[in-house]
Amino acid sequence: MSTFDLIIRNGQVVTAESTAQADIAIKDGKIQKVAATIEETAVKEIDAKGLHVFPGVIDTHVHFNEPGRSEWEGLATGSRSLAKGGATSFFDMPLNSTPPVINKENLQAKSDLADEKSVVNPFYWGGLVPENIDKLKELDENGVIGFKAFMSPSGIEDFNNADDETLYKGMKEIASFNSILAVHAESTVICDQLATEKIAQGKTSARDFVESRPIISEIEAVRRVISYAEATGCKLHVVHASSRKVTDLINEAKKRGVDASVETCAHYLALTVKDLEEKGGLAKCAPPLRDSEEVEQLWVALANGEIDMIASDHSPAPADMKTVTDNFFEGWGGISGAQSTLNVLLTEGYHKRNLPLEKIVEVTAVNPAKRFGLEGKGSLAEGFDADITLVNLDESFELKAEDLLYRHQHSPYVGKTFKGNVKTTIVNGEVVYDHGEIVVGK
Ligand SMILES: [Zn+2]
């Protein structure tokens, strides 16, 4: 009789500390043993010779829009695209779904659907909006991994942005039960004024849109929310920083003892304003894409350990909402990228800029698990959940629209050649994606 359920043999196992050949044995969804050679047998064995074995990516920032807006994406399609891209867990944002996750009933409605439809591990952000400060505790007690607030309009009518009073009171409340607040940090005042001016002058190009949401708008908002974090003691997480000037602020705050962390997204590392000009709405997001000097500085920050994690901020919409003709202020802002995060980091980071594989593991798995308290996730070690992705680092492929498992098969990465291809994804010990096919939940 076999001792284990699954053994992955002969792969190069990547952890935050090192990369070395090892076998991994799995039973009951957990890693039981990691050793140079495992003598025992398993019901199923995978020969990973020539492949690298990564902890599954934990995507801390996606918008799957279900329930209520699943014509934009959905838990089934969204989670399958993650599995194909090597991700094994996601944190779904509280807005975009209708109703939004601003109380425990709405959380329950979403988690029931995810239990039924998701092929990877679902986790949930709760919302902080002006109307729900008295519901934050119940959301925490029902298992949200933290809270999300917008400092500028979210674009979703039933998810209001948090004014200063809401932020201050909300952060005090969140600190009282030791949870964490994630913020979309852009200044409403700055963005609104600049957009109004631009539009009044008929200036609506891609460059005009970008100039209406300048880096100073992020800097102003981040400074403000850091001051609330200091005053309230609330743990703070800044999502989608688009510039090293922003990540610098969080690192300075950390040095002063503020409990803060920062995320950037694959698209700020791979795309520029030029892509927005060329690809139109497909590359529109907020904060917007920046110029190539900013992109390079973000890579430096990442290599230096100044960025805690990389997420996709997968924020999809039907194609007709992404069609920008001449007015870049129109059309939905949000990039479809959940399937491509690891591809971007391997191609643009590891292959092009010598970013160590260990660093990629740190920012896609180890740090997210630690920061948000996911026990048993984020590492390939004995006792951890068997969330694993097998990658051929040297295999190149051109991303085609028909390869995307999103509800709407579009992405600014279509047409891009990636080096480093996910071959197999394992979630809690079960193979969910294998050589081009989703193999569970059909
Ligand atoms: Zn987002």
CSV table of C-alpha atoms and ligand atoms in Angstrom, one decimal:
chain,number,residue,atom,x,y,z
A,1,MET,CA,0.0,0.0,0.0
A,2,SER,CA,1.2,3.5,-0.8
A,3,THR,CA,2.2,5.7,2.1
A,4,PHE,CA,1.3,9.0,0.4
A,5,ASP,CA,-1.4,10.4,-1.9
A,6,LEU,CA,1.0,12.2,-4.1
A,7,ILE,CA,4.8,12.5,-4.6
A,8,ILE,CA,6.3,15.2,-6.8
A,9,ARG,CA,9.8,13.9,-7.7
A,10,ASN,CA,13.0,15.5,-9.0
A,11,GLY,CA,11.8,19.1,-9.2
A,12,GLN,CA,13.8,22.2,-8.2
A,13,VAL,CA,12.0,23.3,-5.1
A,14,VAL,CA,11.9,27.0,-4.6
A,15,THR,CA,11.5,28.6,-1.2
A,16,ALA,CA,12.2,32.1,0.0
A,17,GLU,CA,15.6,30.8,1.2
A,18,SER,CA,16.9,28.6,-1.6
A,19,THR,CA,16.3,26.6,-4.7
A,20,ALA,CA,17.3,22.9,-4.6
A,21,GLN,CA,16.3,19.6,-6.0
A,22,ALA,CA,13.9,17.7,-3.7
A,23,ASP,CA,11.0,15.4,-3.6
A,24,ILE,CA,7.7,16.4,-2.0
A,25,ALA,CA,5.3,13.9,-0.4
A,26,ILE,CA,1.6,14.9,0.2
A,27,LYS,CA,-1.1,13.2,2.2
A,28,ASP,CA,-4.6,14.5,3.1
A,29,GLY,CA,-3.9,17.8,1.4
A,30,LYS,CA,-0.8,18.6,3.3
A,31,ILE,CA,2.9,18.4,2.7
A,32,GLN,CA,4.2,15.5,4.8
A,33,LYS,CA,7.8,15.4,3.8
A,34,VAL,CA,10.4,17.4,1.7
A,35,ALA,CA,13.6,15.5,1.2
A,36,ALA,CA,16.4,15.0,-1.4
A,37,THR,CA,15.0,11.6,-2.1
A,38,ILE,CA,11.8,10.0,-0.8
A,39,GLU,CA,11.9,6.2,-0.7
A,40,GLU,CA,8.2,5.6,-0.1
A,41,THR,CA,5.6,5.4,-2.8
A,42,ALA,CA,2.3,7.3,-3.5
A,43,VAL,CA,-1.0,6.7,-5.2
A,44,LYS,CA,0.0,9.3,-7.8
A,45,GLU,CA,3.5,10.4,-8.7
A,46,ILE,CA,4.5,13.4,-10.8
A,47,ASP,CA,8.0,13.5,-12.3
A,48,ALA,CA,9.0,17.2,-12.2
A,49,LYS,CA,12.4,16.7,-13.7
A,50,GLY,CA,13.3,19.9,-15.5
A,51,LEU,CA,10.6,21.8,-13.7
A,52,HIS,CA,10.6,24.3,-10.8
A,53,VAL,CA,8.3,23.7,-7.9
A,54,PHE,CA,6.9,26.9,-6.4
A,55,PRO,CA,4.4,27.5,-3.6
A,56,GLY,CA,1.1,28.5,-5.2
A,57,VAL,CA,0.7,32.2,-5.8
A,58,ILE,CA,-1.6,33.9,-3.3
A,59,ASP,CA,-3.3,36.7,-5.2
A,60,THR,CA,-4.3,39.2,-2.5
A,61,HIS,CA,-6.2,41.5,-4.9
A,62,VAL,CA,-8.9,40.3,-7.3
A,63,HIS,CA,-12.4,41.4,-8.3
A,64,PHE,CA,-14.5,38.4,-9.3
A,65,ASN,CA,-17.7,40.4,-9.3
A,66,GLU,CA,-19.9,37.5,-8.0
A,67,PRO,CA,-22.7,37.6,-6.9
A,68,GLY,CA,-24.6,40.2,-8.9
A,69,ARG,CA,-22.2,41.2,-11.6
A,70,SER,CA,-21.0,37.8,-12.8
A,71,GLU,CA,-21.5,38.9,-16.4
A,72,TRP,CA,-18.2,40.8,-15.8
A,73,GLU,CA,-16.3,37.8,-14.5
A,74,GLY,CA,-17.4,35.2,-11.9
A,75,LEU,CA,-15.9,32.8,-9.3
A,76,ALA,CA,-15.7,29.9,-11.7
A,77,THR,CA,-13.9,31.6,-14.6
A,78,GLY,CA,-11.8,33.8,-12.3
A,79,SER,CA,-10.6,31.0,-10.2
A,80,ARG,CA,-9.8,28.8,-13.2
A,81,SER,CA,-7.7,31.6,-14.7
A,82,LEU,CA,-5.8,31.8,-11.5
A,83,ALA,CA,-5.1,28.1,-11.5
A,84,LYS,CA,-3.9,28.3,-15.0
A,85,GLY,CA,-1.5,31.0,-14.0
A,86,GLY,CA,-0.2,29.1,-11.0
A,87,ALA,CA,-2.2,30.8,-8.2
A,88,THR,CA,-3.8,28.6,-5.5
A,89,SER,CA,-5.5,31.3,-3.3
A,90,PHE,CA,-7.2,34.6,-3.9
A,91,PHE,CA,-8.5,37.5,-1.8
A,92,ASP,CA,-11.7,38.8,-3.4
A,93,MET,CA,-12.4,42.5,-3.0
A,94,PRO,CA,-15.6,43.6,-1.3
A,95,LEU,CA,-17.0,45.8,-4.1
A,96,ASN,CA,-18.0,44.9,-7.7
A,97,SER,CA,-20.1,42.1,-6.3
A,98,THR,CA,-23.7,43.0,-5.6
A,99,PRO,CA,-24.4,43.2,-2.8
A,100,PRO,CA,-21.0,44.3,-1.7
A,101,VAL,CA,-19.3,42.6,1.3
A,102,ILE,CA,-20.2,45.2,3.9
A,103,ASN,CA,-22.0,43.0,6.4
A,104,LYS,CA,-21.9,39.3,7.4
A,105,GLU,CA,-25.0,38.3,5.4
A,106,ASN,CA,-23.4,39.6,2.2
A,107,LEU,CA,-20.1,37.8,3.1
A,108,GLN,CA,-22.0,34.6,3.6
A,109,ALA,CA,-23.7,34.9,0.2
A,110,LYS,CA,-20.4,35.3,-1.5
A,111,SER,CA,-18.6,32.5,0.4
A,112,ASP,CA,-21.5,30.1,-0.3
A,113,LEU,CA,-21.0,30.7,-4.0
A,114,ALA,CA,-17.2,30.4,-3.8
A,115,ASP,CA,-17.5,27.1,-2.0
A,116,GLU,CA,-19.5,25.8,-4.9
A,117,LYS,CA,-17.6,27.4,-7.8
A,118,SER,CA,-14.0,28.2,-7.0
A,119,VAL,CA,-11.2,25.7,-7.9
A,120,VAL,CA,-8.7,27.5,-5.7
A,121,ASN,CA,-8.8,28.7,-2.1
A,122,PRO,CA,-11.1,31.7,-1.6
A,123,PHE,CA,-10.5,34.5,1.0
A,124,TYR,CA,-12.5,37.7,1.4
A,125,TRP,CA,-11.9,41.3,2.1
A,126,GLY,CA,-14.7,43.1,3.9
A,127,GLY,CA,-15.5,46.7,2.9
A,128,LEU,CA,-15.1,49.8,5.0
A,129,VAL,CA,-17.7,52.4,3.8
A,130,PRO,CA,-19.2,55.4,5.7
A,131,GLU,CA,-22.4,53.3,6.4
A,132,ASN,CA,-20.9,50.2,8.0
A,133,ILE,CA,-18.5,51.0,10.9
A,134,ASP,CA,-20.9,49.1,13.2
A,135,LYS,CA,-20.6,46.0,11.0
A,136,LEU,CA,-16.8,45.7,10.9
A,137,LYS,CA,-16.6,43.5,14.0
A,138,GLU,CA,-19.1,41.0,12.7
A,139,LEU,CA,-17.2,40.8,9.4
A,140,ASP,CA,-14.0,40.1,11.3
A,141,GLU,CA,-15.7,37.5,13.4
A,142,ASN,CA,-17.0,35.8,10.3
A,143,GLY,CA,-13.5,35.4,8.8
A,144,VAL,CA,-12.6,38.3,6.5
A,145,ILE,CA,-8.9,38.6,6.1
A,146,GLY,CA,-9.0,42.4,6.5
A,147,PHE,CA,-10.9,45.5,5.2
A,148,LYS,CA,-10.7,47.6,2.1
A,149,ALA,CA,-11.5,51.2,1.8
A,150,PHE,CA,-11.4,53.6,-1.1
A,151,MET,CA,-10.0,57.1,-0.5
A,152,SER,CA,-11.4,58.2,-3.9
A,153,PRO,CA,-14.6,57.2,-5.7
A,154,SER,CA,-14.7,53.4,-6.3
A,155,GLY,CA,-16.6,53.6,-9.5
A,156,ILE,CA,-19.3,51.4,-8.0
A,157,GLU,CA,-22.5,53.1,-6.8
A,158,ASP,CA,-23.2,50.9,-3.8
A,159,PHE,CA,-19.6,51.1,-2.4
A,160,ASN,CA,-19.0,54.6,-1.2
A,161,ASN,CA,-15.5,55.9,-0.7
A,162,ALA,CA,-14.3,56.5,2.9
A,163,ASP,CA,-14.1,60.2,3.8
A,164,ASP,CA,-11.6,61.2,6.5
A,165,GLU,CA,-14.0,60.7,9.3
A,166,THR,CA,-14.8,57.2,8.1
A,167,LEU,CA,-11.2,56.4,7.8
A,168,TYR,CA,-10.3,57.6,11.2
A,169,LYS,CA,-13.3,56.0,13.0
A,170,GLY,CA,-13.0,52.9,10.9
A,171,MET,CA,-9.3,52.4,11.6
A,172,LYS,CA,-9.9,52.9,15.3
A,173,GLU,CA,-12.6,50.2,15.2
A,174,ILE,CA,-10.4,47.8,13.1
A,175,ALA,CA,-7.5,48.3,15.4
A,176,SER,CA,-9.7,47.3,18.4
A,177,PHE,CA,-9.8,43.8,17.1
A,178,ASN,CA,-6.3,43.8,15.5
A,179,SER,CA,-7.3,43.5,11.9
A,180,ILE,CA,-5.9,45.4,9.0
A,181,LEU,CA,-7.1,48.1,6.6
A,182,ALA,CA,-6.2,48.0,2.9
A,183,VAL,CA,-6.6,51.3,1.0
A,184,HIS,CA,-6.9,52.4,-2.5
A,185,ALA,CA,-4.9,55.6,-2.0
A,186,GLU,CA,-5.5,58.4,-4.5
A,187,SER,CA,-6.6,62.0,-3.6
A,188,THR,CA,-10.1,62.7,-4.7
A,189,VAL,CA,-9.4,66.5,-4.5
A,190,ILE,CA,-6.4,66.3,-6.8
A,191,CYS,CA,-7.9,63.8,-9.3
A,192,ASP,CA,-11.2,65.6,-9.5
A,193,GLN,CA,-9.7,69.0,-10.1
A,194,LEU,CA,-7.3,67.8,-12.7
A,195,ALA,CA,-9.9,65.7,-14.6
A,196,THR,CA,-12.4,68.6,-14.6
A,197,GLU,CA,-9.7,70.9,-16.0
A,198,LYS,CA,-8.6,68.4,-18.7
A,199,ILE,CA,-12.1,67.6,-19.8
A,200,ALA,CA,-13.1,71.3,-20.0
A,201,GLN,CA,-10.2,71.9,-22.3
A,202,GLY,CA,-11.1,68.9,-24.5
A,203,LYS,CA,-7.9,67.2,-23.5
A,204,THR,CA,-8.9,63.5,-23.2
A,205,SER,CA,-5.9,61.5,-24.6
A,206,ALA,CA,-4.3,58.6,-22.8
A,207,ARG,CA,-1.6,61.0,-21.6
A,208,ASP,CA,-4.2,63.5,-20.3
A,209,PHE,CA,-5.9,60.7,-18.3
A,210,VAL,CA,-2.6,59.7,-16.8
A,211,GLU,CA,-1.7,63.4,-16.0
A,212,SER,CA,-5.1,63.7,-14.2
A,213,ARG,CA,-4.1,61.0,-11.7
A,214,PRO,CA,-0.5,62.0,-11.0
A,215,ILE,CA,1.9,60.3,-8.5
A,216,ILE,CA,1.4,63.2,-6.1
A,217,SER,CA,-2.2,62.2,-5.7
A,218,GLU,CA,-1.1,58.8,-4.4
A,219,ILE,CA,1.6,60.4,-2.2
A,220,GLU,CA,-0.9,62.8,-0.6
A,221,ALA,CA,-3.4,60.0,0.2
A,222,VAL,CA,-0.8,57.6,1.5
A,223,ARG,CA,0.7,60.3,3.8
A,224,ARG,CA,-2.8,61.0,5.1
A,225,VAL,CA,-3.7,57.4,5.8
A,226,ILE,CA,-0.3,56.7,7.4
A,227,SER,CA,-1.0,59.5,9.8
A,228,TYR,CA,-4.3,57.8,10.7
A,229,ALA,CA,-2.5,54.5,11.1
A,230,GLU,CA,-0.1,56.2,13.5
A,231,ALA,CA,-2.9,57.8,15.5
A,232,THR,CA,-5.1,54.7,15.7
A,233,GLY,CA,-2.6,51.9,15.7
A,234,CYS,CA,-4.5,50.3,12.9
A,235,LYS,CA,-2.4,47.9,10.7
A,236,LEU,CA,-2.3,49.4,7.2
A,237,HIS,CA,-1.8,47.9,3.7
A,238,VAL,CA,-1.5,50.1,0.7
A,239,VAL,CA,-2.7,48.4,-2.5
A,240,HIS,CA,-1.4,49.0,-6.1
A,241,ALA,CA,1.3,51.5,-5.5
A,242,SER,CA,2.3,52.6,-9.0
A,243,SER,CA,5.6,54.3,-8.1
A,244,ARG,CA,8.7,53.9,-5.9
A,245,LYS,CA,7.9,57.4,-4.6
A,246,VAL,CA,4.9,55.8,-3.0
A,247,THR,CA,6.5,52.6,-1.7
A,248,ASP,CA,9.3,54.9,-0.2
A,249,LEU,CA,6.6,56.5,2.0
A,250,ILE,CA,5.5,53.2,3.4
A,251,ASN,CA,9.0,52.1,4.0
A,252,GLU,CA,9.8,55.3,5.9
A,253,ALA,CA,6.7,54.8,8.0
A,254,LYS,CA,7.7,51.2,8.7
A,255,LYS,CA,11.0,52.5,10.0
A,256,ARG,CA,9.2,54.7,12.4
A,257,GLY,CA,7.4,51.7,13.7
A,258,VAL,CA,4.1,51.9,11.8
A,259,ASP,CA,2.7,48.5,11.1
A,260,ALA,CA,2.3,49.0,7.3
A,261,SER,CA,2.8,47.0,4.1
A,262,VAL,CA,2.6,47.7,0.4
A,263,GLU,CA,1.6,45.9,-2.7
A,264,THR,CA,2.2,46.7,-6.4
A,265,CYS,CA,0.7,44.9,-9.3
A,266,ALA,CA,2.2,43.0,-12.2
A,267,HIS,CA,0.9,45.7,-14.7
A,268,TYR,CA,2.9,48.5,-13.0
A,269,LEU,CA,6.0,46.3,-13.6
A,270,ALA,CA,5.3,45.3,-17.1
A,271,LEU,CA,3.3,48.1,-18.9
A,272,THR,CA,3.7,51.8,-19.4
A,273,VAL,CA,1.7,54.8,-20.6
A,274,LYS,CA,2.8,53.7,-24.1
A,275,ASP,CA,0.8,50.5,-23.7
A,276,LEU,CA,-2.2,52.6,-22.6
A,277,GLU,CA,-1.8,54.7,-25.8
A,278,GLU,CA,-1.5,51.6,-28.0
A,279,LYS,CA,-4.0,49.2,-26.3
A,280,GLY,CA,-6.6,51.8,-25.2
A,281,GLY,CA,-9.1,50.7,-22.5
A,282,LEU,CA,-7.5,47.2,-22.0
A,283,ALA,CA,-4.6,49.0,-20.2
A,284,LYS,CA,-6.7,51.5,-18.3
A,285,CYS,CA,-6.5,51.3,-14.6
A,286,ALA,CA,-6.3,53.6,-11.5
A,287,PRO,CA,-3.7,54.6,-10.5
A,288,PRO,CA,-2.8,54.7,-14.1
A,289,LEU,CA,0.3,53.1,-15.8
A,290,ARG,CA,3.4,55.2,-15.5
A,291,ASP,CA,6.4,55.9,-17.7
A,292,SER,CA,9.3,53.4,-18.1
A,293,GLU,CA,11.6,55.2,-15.6
A,294,GLU,CA,9.0,54.6,-12.9
A,295,VAL,CA,8.7,51.0,-14.0
A,296,GLU,CA,12.4,50.5,-13.6
A,297,GLN,CA,12.4,52.1,-10.2
A,298,LEU,CA,9.7,49.7,-9.0
A,299,TRP,CA,11.9,46.8,-10.1
A,300,VAL,CA,14.7,48.2,-8.0
A,301,ALA,CA,12.4,48.6,-5.0
A,302,LEU,CA,11.2,45.0,-5.5
A,303,ALA,CA,14.8,43.7,-5.6
A,304,ASN,CA,15.6,45.7,-2.5
A,305,GLY,CA,12.8,44.2,-0.5
A,306,GLU,CA,10.9,47.5,-0.4
A,307,ILE,CA,7.7,45.9,-1.8
A,308,ASP,CA,5.9,43.3,0.3
A,309,MET,CA,3.8,41.6,-2.3
A,310,ILE,CA,2.7,41.6,-5.9
A,311,ALA,CA,-1.0,41.1,-6.8
A,312,SER,CA,-2.9,41.1,-10.1
A,313,ASP,CA,-5.7,43.6,-9.2
A,314,HIS,CA,-7.7,41.6,-11.7
A,315,SER,CA,-10.5,44.0,-12.4
A,316,PRO,CA,-12.3,42.7,-15.6
A,317,ALA,CA,-15.2,44.1,-17.5
A,318,PRO,CA,-17.1,43.2,-20.8
A,319,ALA,CA,-15.2,44.2,-23.9
A,320,ASP,CA,-17.6,47.0,-24.8
A,321,MET,CA,-16.8,48.7,-21.5
A,322,LYS,CA,-13.1,48.7,-22.3
A,323,THR,CA,-13.4,50.2,-25.8
A,324,VAL,CA,-11.8,53.7,-25.7
A,325,THR,CA,-11.8,55.7,-28.8
A,326,ASP,CA,-10.8,59.2,-28.2
A,327,ASN,CA,-11.8,60.0,-24.7
A,328,PHE,CA,-9.7,58.1,-22.1
A,329,PHE,CA,-11.8,59.5,-19.3
A,330,GLU,CA,-14.6,57.2,-20.5
A,331,GLY,CA,-14.7,53.4,-20.2
A,332,TRP,CA,-14.1,51.1,-17.2
A,333,GLY,CA,-10.8,51.3,-15.5
A,334,GLY,CA,-9.4,47.8,-14.6
A,335,ILE,CA,-7.0,45.4,-16.0
A,336,SER,CA,-7.6,41.7,-16.6
A,337,GLY,CA,-4.4,40.0,-15.4
A,338,ALA,CA,-5.1,37.2,-12.9
A,339,GLN,CA,-3.7,34.6,-15.2
A,340,SER,CA,-0.4,36.3,-15.9
A,341,THR,CA,1.1,37.5,-12.6
A,342,LEU,CA,3.7,34.7,-12.4
A,343,ASN,CA,4.4,34.9,-16.1
A,344,VAL,CA,5.2,38.6,-15.8
A,345,LEU,CA,7.5,38.1,-12.8
A,346,LEU,CA,9.4,35.3,-14.4
A,347,THR,CA,9.7,37.0,-17.8
A,348,GLU,CA,10.3,40.6,-16.8
A,349,GLY,CA,11.9,39.8,-13.5
A,350,TYR,CA,13.8,36.6,-13.4
A,351,HIS,CA,14.8,36.3,-17.0
A,352,LYS,CA,15.2,40.0,-17.9
A,353,ARG,CA,16.4,41.6,-14.7
A,354,ASN,CA,17.9,38.7,-12.7
A,355,LEU,CA,15.3,38.9,-10.0
A,356,PRO,CA,15.9,35.8,-7.9
A,357,LEU,CA,13.3,33.1,-7.9
A,358,GLU,CA,13.4,33.2,-4.1
A,359,LYS,CA,12.3,36.8,-4.2
A,360,ILE,CA,9.4,35.9,-6.4
A,361,VAL,CA,8.3,33.3,-3.9
A,362,GLU,CA,8.6,35.8,-1.1
A,363,VAL,CA,6.3,38.4,-2.7
A,364,THR,CA,3.8,36.0,-4.2
A,365,ALA,CA,3.4,33.5,-1.4
A,366,VAL,CA,5.4,33.9,1.8
A,367,ASN,CA,4.7,37.5,2.6
A,368,PRO,CA,1.0,37.5,1.7
A,369,ALA,CA,0.5,34.4,4.0
A,370,LYS,CA,2.4,36.0,6.8
A,371,ARG,CA,0.9,39.5,6.6
A,372,PHE,CA,-2.7,38.2,6.5
A,373,GLY,CA,-2.2,35.3,8.9
A,374,LEU,CA,-3.0,32.4,6.5
A,375,GLU,CA,-1.8,29.5,8.6
A,376,GLY,CA,-0.3,26.6,6.7
A,377,LYS,CA,0.0,28.6,3.5
A,378,GLY,CA,2.8,30.3,1.5
A,379,SER,CA,5.6,27.8,1.8
A,380,LEU,CA,6.8,24.4,0.7
A,381,ALA,CA,7.6,22.7,4.0
A,382,GLU,CA,6.4,19.9,6.2
A,383,GLY,CA,3.0,20.6,7.6
A,384,PHE,CA,2.0,23.3,5.1
A,385,ASP,CA,-1.0,22.9,2.8
A,386,ALA,CA,-0.1,21.4,-0.5
A,387,ASP,CA,-0.7,24.5,-2.7
A,388,ILE,CA,1.9,24.0,-5.4
A,389,THR,CA,2.7,25.1,-8.9
A,390,LEU,CA,5.1,23.4,-11.3
A,391,VAL,CA,6.7,25.7,-13.8
A,392,ASN,CA,8.9,25.2,-16.9
A,393,LEU,CA,11.2,28.2,-16.6
A,394,ASP,CA,12.6,27.9,-20.1
A,395,GLU,CA,9.4,27.4,-22.1
A,396,SER,CA,8.3,30.4,-24.0
A,397,PHE,CA,4.8,31.0,-25.3
A,398,GLU,CA,2.8,33.9,-26.9
A,399,LEU,CA,-0.3,34.6,-24.9
A,400,LYS,CA,-3.4,34.3,-27.2
A,401,ALA,CA,-6.9,35.6,-26.3
A,402,GLU,CA,-8.2,32.0,-26.6
A,403,ASP,CA,-5.8,30.9,-23.9
A,404,LEU,CA,-7.4,33.1,-21.3
A,405,LEU,CA,-9.9,31.5,-19.0
A,406,TYR,CA,-11.6,34.8,-18.1
A,407,ARG,CA,-15.2,35.3,-18.8
A,408,HIS,CA,-14.1,37.9,-21.3
A,409,GLN,CA,-11.0,36.8,-23.2
A,410,HIS,CA,-9.1,40.1,-23.3
A,411,SER,CA,-6.0,41.4,-21.5
A,412,PRO,CA,-3.3,43.9,-22.3
A,413,TYR,CA,-0.9,41.0,-22.1
A,414,VAL,CA,-2.4,39.3,-25.2
A,415,GLY,CA,0.3,39.1,-27.9
A,416,LYS,CA,3.1,39.2,-25.4
A,417,THR,CA,5.7,36.4,-25.4
A,418,PHE,CA,6.3,35.1,-21.9
A,419,LYS,CA,9.2,32.9,-20.8
A,420,GLY,CA,8.3,30.6,-18.0
A,421,ASN,CA,5.1,28.5,-18.3
A,422,VAL,CA,2.9,27.0,-15.6
A,423,LYS,CA,2.5,23.3,-16.3
A,424,THR,CA,0.6,22.0,-13.3
A,425,THR,CA,-1.2,23.6,-10.3
A,426,ILE,CA,-2.1,21.7,-7.2
A,427,VAL,CA,-4.6,23.0,-4.6
A,428,ASN,CA,-4.7,21.3,-1.2
A,429,GLY,CA,-3.0,18.2,-2.6
A,430,GLU,CA,-5.4,18.0,-5.6
A,431,VAL,CA,-4.3,18.6,-9.2
A,432,VAL,CA,-6.6,21.3,-10.6
A,433,TYR,CA,-4.7,22.4,-13.7
A,434,ASP,CA,-2.5,20.2,-15.8
A,435,HIS,CA,-0.8,20.9,-19.1
A,436,GLY,CA,-3.4,23.3,-20.6
A,437,GLU,CA,-6.5,21.8,-19.0
A,438,ILE,CA,-8.5,22.5,-15.8
A,439,VAL,CA,-9.0,18.9,-14.5
A,440,VAL,CA,-11.4,19.5,-11.6
A,441,GLY,CA,-14.8,21.0,-11.1
A,442,LYS,CA,-15.9,20.5,-14.7
B,1,ZN,ZN,-8.6,46.6,-7.1
